[in-house]
Amino acid sequence: MTDELTEPLPVLELRGVRAAYGKIEVLHGVDLVVPRGTVVALLGPNGAGKTTALAVASGQVRPTEGDVFVAGRRVTGVAPSALAAAGLCTVPEGRGVFRTLSVRENLRMATYRGLKLSVIEERAYGTFPRLGDRRDQLAGTLSGGEQQMLSLARALVTDPAVLLLDELSMGLAPMIVDELYQQVGQITRHGVSVLVVEQFARTVLGVADLAAIMSHGRITSVGSPAQIESELSDAYLGATS
Ligand code: ATP
């Protein structure tokens, strides 16, 4: 049998994706595969097109050419809500928490999928004990790292097939970033695959199974984290990583 028949279908695939904002094309034919049960890191400098690639994957930007597949099913042009129902979950850049609601009330938002709040809280606080200690605190008064934990916890309790993470490290102290990525590294144990975008690479390479470098709207390299780390220029691996 060929590999194609024995290998499970990738949970997410971008094939020949081009995308533009108005007349300006920013993705020039992107191929990217997230195998099931892996953490894939998408790295590259400012403006390379990483966030746009995630936006295409989550249905927020429609490609001008090429296709998106979820578990082998072509989903190009499908509404973001239908993609969410297919198991695609996005944690956007910046923290998508409701600032004027408590930690527990934020978690309550995830009950719409039928899970009980008590089950959701148990899972969320089991993964991030610090959230448990702060369950009655308003989300807007949590530290940046704690807010990021809350948005990750909210995403995880929905049991996504694939989680899309954009710049978890944004504005956070390196120690907190390490802590968050340790959790991301554990996520695949629960059957969730992850595509994570980061500008600065070192921490995420520590927990990724595969990494890709994007530059000027193209994937320029794909390989193991060790291969990619050796390819990245010192300029990318900045002091904040
Ligand atoms: P960063 O690491 O800085 O977030 P990135 O690799 O995620 O960068 P994108 O945000 O995808 O890159 O941006 C790719 C290009 O598309 C950039 O030149 C950016 O200015 C442009 N761009 C992004 N969003 C829009 C938009 N909504 N309208 C117009 N141009 C956009």
PDB file of N, CA and C in Angstrom, residues 36 52 93 111 121 126 130 152 176 207 214 227:
ATOM      1  N   ARG A  36      -2.376  14.935  11.832  1.00  0.00           N
ATOM      2  CA  ARG A  36      -3.197  14.713  13.023  1.00  0.00           C
ATOM      3  C   ARG A  36      -2.315  14.484  14.256  1.00  0.00           C
ATOM      4  N   THR A  52      -2.441  35.955   7.995  1.00  0.00           N
ATOM      5  CA  THR A  52      -3.343  35.790   6.847  1.00  0.00           C
ATOM      6  C   THR A  52      -3.542  34.303   6.534  1.00  0.00           C
ATOM      7  N   GLU A  93      -4.881  36.638  17.918  1.00  0.00           N
ATOM      8  CA  GLU A  93      -3.837  37.485  18.469  1.00  0.00           C
ATOM      9  C   GLU A  93      -4.513  38.474  19.436  1.00  0.00           C
ATOM     10  N   THR A 111     -20.508  26.760  27.488  1.00  0.00           N
ATOM     11  CA  THR A 111     -21.532  25.730  27.753  1.00  0.00           C
ATOM     12  C   THR A 111     -22.519  25.598  26.589  1.00  0.00           C
ATOM     13  N   GLU A 121     -15.348  23.750  34.120  1.00  0.00           N
ATOM     14  CA  GLU A 121     -14.469  24.333  35.141  1.00  0.00           C
ATOM     15  C   GLU A 121     -13.425  23.316  35.595  1.00  0.00           C
ATOM     16  N   GLY A 126      -8.065  22.199  35.951  1.00  0.00           N
ATOM     17  CA  GLY A 126      -7.108  21.090  35.965  1.00  0.00           C
ATOM     18  C   GLY A 126      -5.901  21.425  35.101  1.00  0.00           C
ATOM     19  N   ARG A 130      -4.012  28.078  38.081  1.00  0.00           N
ATOM     20  CA  ARG A 130      -4.051  29.492  38.439  1.00  0.00           C
ATOM     21  C   ARG A 130      -5.417  30.124  38.147  1.00  0.00           C
ATOM     22  N   LEU A 152      -7.174  30.200  26.107  1.00  0.00           N
ATOM     23  CA  LEU A 152      -6.795  28.831  25.712  1.00  0.00           C
ATOM     24  C   LEU A 152      -7.735  27.802  26.347  1.00  0.00           C
ATOM     25  N   ILE A 176       6.266  33.482  31.365  1.00  0.00           N
ATOM     26  CA  ILE A 176       4.851  33.150  31.154  1.00  0.00           C
ATOM     27  C   ILE A 176       4.687  32.466  29.798  1.00  0.00           C
ATOM     28  N   VAL A 207       8.316  22.858  21.695  1.00  0.00           N
ATOM     29  CA  VAL A 207       7.143  21.985  21.864  1.00  0.00           C
ATOM     30  C   VAL A 207       6.541  21.543  20.525  1.00  0.00           C
ATOM     31  N   MET A 214       7.840  31.086   7.013  1.00  0.00           N
ATOM     32  CA  MET A 214       7.164  31.841   5.969  1.00  0.00           C
ATOM     33  C   MET A 214       7.880  33.164   5.782  1.00  0.00           C
ATOM     34  N   GLN A 227      15.908  21.153  12.567  1.00  0.00           N
ATOM     35  CA  GLN A 227      16.336  21.631  11.239  1.00  0.00           C
ATOM     36  C   GLN A 227      16.009  23.109  11.071  1.00  0.00           C
TER      37      GLN A 227
END
